[in-house]
Coordinates of C-alpha atoms in Angstrom, one line a residue:
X552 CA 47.2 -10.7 24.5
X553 CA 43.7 -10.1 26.1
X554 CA 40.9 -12.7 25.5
X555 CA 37.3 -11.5 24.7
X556 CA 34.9 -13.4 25.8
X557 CA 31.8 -13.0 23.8
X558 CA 28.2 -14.0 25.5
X559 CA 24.9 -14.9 24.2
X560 CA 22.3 -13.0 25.2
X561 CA 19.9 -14.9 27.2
X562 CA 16.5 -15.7 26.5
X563 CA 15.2 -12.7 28.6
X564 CA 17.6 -10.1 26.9
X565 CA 16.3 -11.7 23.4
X566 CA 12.5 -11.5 24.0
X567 CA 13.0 -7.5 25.4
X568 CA 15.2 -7.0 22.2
X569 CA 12.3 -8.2 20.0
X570 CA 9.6 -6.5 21.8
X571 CA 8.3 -3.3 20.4
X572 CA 4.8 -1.4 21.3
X573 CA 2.2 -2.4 19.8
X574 CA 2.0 1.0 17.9
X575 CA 5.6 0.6 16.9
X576 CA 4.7 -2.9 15.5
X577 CA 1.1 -2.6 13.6
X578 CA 0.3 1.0 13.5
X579 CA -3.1 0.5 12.5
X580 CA -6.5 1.2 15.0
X581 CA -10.4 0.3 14.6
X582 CA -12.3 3.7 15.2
X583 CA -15.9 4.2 14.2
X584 CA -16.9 0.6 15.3
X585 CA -18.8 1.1 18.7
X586 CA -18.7 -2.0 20.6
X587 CA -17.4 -4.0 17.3
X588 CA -21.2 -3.2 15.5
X589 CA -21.3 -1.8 11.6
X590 CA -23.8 0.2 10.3
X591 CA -21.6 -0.7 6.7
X592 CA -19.0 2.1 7.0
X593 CA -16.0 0.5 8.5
X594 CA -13.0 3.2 9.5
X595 CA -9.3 1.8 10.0
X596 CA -7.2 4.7 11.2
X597 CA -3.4 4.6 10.2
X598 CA -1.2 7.0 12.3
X599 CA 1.7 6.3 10.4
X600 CA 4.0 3.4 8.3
X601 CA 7.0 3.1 8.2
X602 CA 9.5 4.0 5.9
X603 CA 8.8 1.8 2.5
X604 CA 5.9 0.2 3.2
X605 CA 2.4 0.0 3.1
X606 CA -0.6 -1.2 4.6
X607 CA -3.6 -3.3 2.4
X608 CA -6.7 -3.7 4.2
X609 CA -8.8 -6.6 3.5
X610 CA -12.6 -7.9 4.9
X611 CA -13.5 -11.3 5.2
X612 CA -17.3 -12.6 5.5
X613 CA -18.3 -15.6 8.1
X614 CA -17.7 -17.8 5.2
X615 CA -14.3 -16.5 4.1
X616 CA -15.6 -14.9 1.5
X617 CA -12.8 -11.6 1.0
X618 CA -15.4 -9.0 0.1
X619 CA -12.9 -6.2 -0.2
X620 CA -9.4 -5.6 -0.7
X621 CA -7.2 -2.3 -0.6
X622 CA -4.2 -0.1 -0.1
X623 CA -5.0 2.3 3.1
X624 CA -3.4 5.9 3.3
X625 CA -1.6 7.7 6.6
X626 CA -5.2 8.8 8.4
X627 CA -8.7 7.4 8.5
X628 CA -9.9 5.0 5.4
X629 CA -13.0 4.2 5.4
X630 CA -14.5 0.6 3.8
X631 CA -18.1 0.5 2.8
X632 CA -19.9 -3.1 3.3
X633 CA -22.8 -1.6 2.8
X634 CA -23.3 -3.5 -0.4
X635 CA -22.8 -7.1 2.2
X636 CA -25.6 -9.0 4.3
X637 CA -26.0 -8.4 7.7
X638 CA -23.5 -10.6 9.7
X639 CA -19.9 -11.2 11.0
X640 CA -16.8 -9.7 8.9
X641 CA -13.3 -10.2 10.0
X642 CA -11.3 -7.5 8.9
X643 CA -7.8 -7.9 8.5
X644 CA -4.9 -5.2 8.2
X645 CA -1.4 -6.1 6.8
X646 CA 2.0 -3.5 7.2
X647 CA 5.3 -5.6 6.1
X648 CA 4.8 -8.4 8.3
X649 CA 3.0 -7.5 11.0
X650 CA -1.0 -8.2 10.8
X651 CA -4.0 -7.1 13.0
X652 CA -7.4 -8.6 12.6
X653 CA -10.4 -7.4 14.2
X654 CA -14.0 -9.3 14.0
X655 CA -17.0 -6.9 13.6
X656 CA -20.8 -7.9 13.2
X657 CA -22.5 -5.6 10.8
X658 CA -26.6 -5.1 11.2

């Protein structure tokens, strides 16, 4: 009778096995923001999402204030703060588990 050994995979093997890109793991990207400045037309472009889920989209003021909150579409969305003061947003993208937040200042 043969004996199988069976062997963990070591730390290394683990941490390549969980690595994915980045596009693979958040398939969302800030365009339209030069230098992270806002003229109050934000535009979060989503490539793609995988299979089943989807990605909501949300802006935070300085204060933690959320001044928006939505579902994004496959391709550029855009988010209008024109209606919000002049200052620092964090805006915050969410597909399954994975999040991406960017900080803009808006003038």
């Amino acid at each position: 009778m043969a004996r199988e050994a069976v062997v963990p995979k070591s730390k290394v093997a683990q941490a390549k096995a969980q690595t994915q890109s980045a596009n693979e793991r958040m398939p969302v990207s800030m365009e339209g923001v030069t230098h992270s400045y806002a003229q109050g037309i934000i535009r979060v472009n989503v490539p793609m999402l995988p299979n089943g889920s989807s990605c909501e989209l949300y802006v935070y003021s300085a204060a933690g204030a959320l001044v928006y909150r939505g579902t994004a579409v496959v391709g550029t969305n855009e988010i209008s703060i024109t209606h919000c003061a002049d200052g620092v947003y964090l805006v915050k993208a969410v597909v399954g588990e994975n999040t991406s937040a960017w900080k803009i200042v808006k003038r």
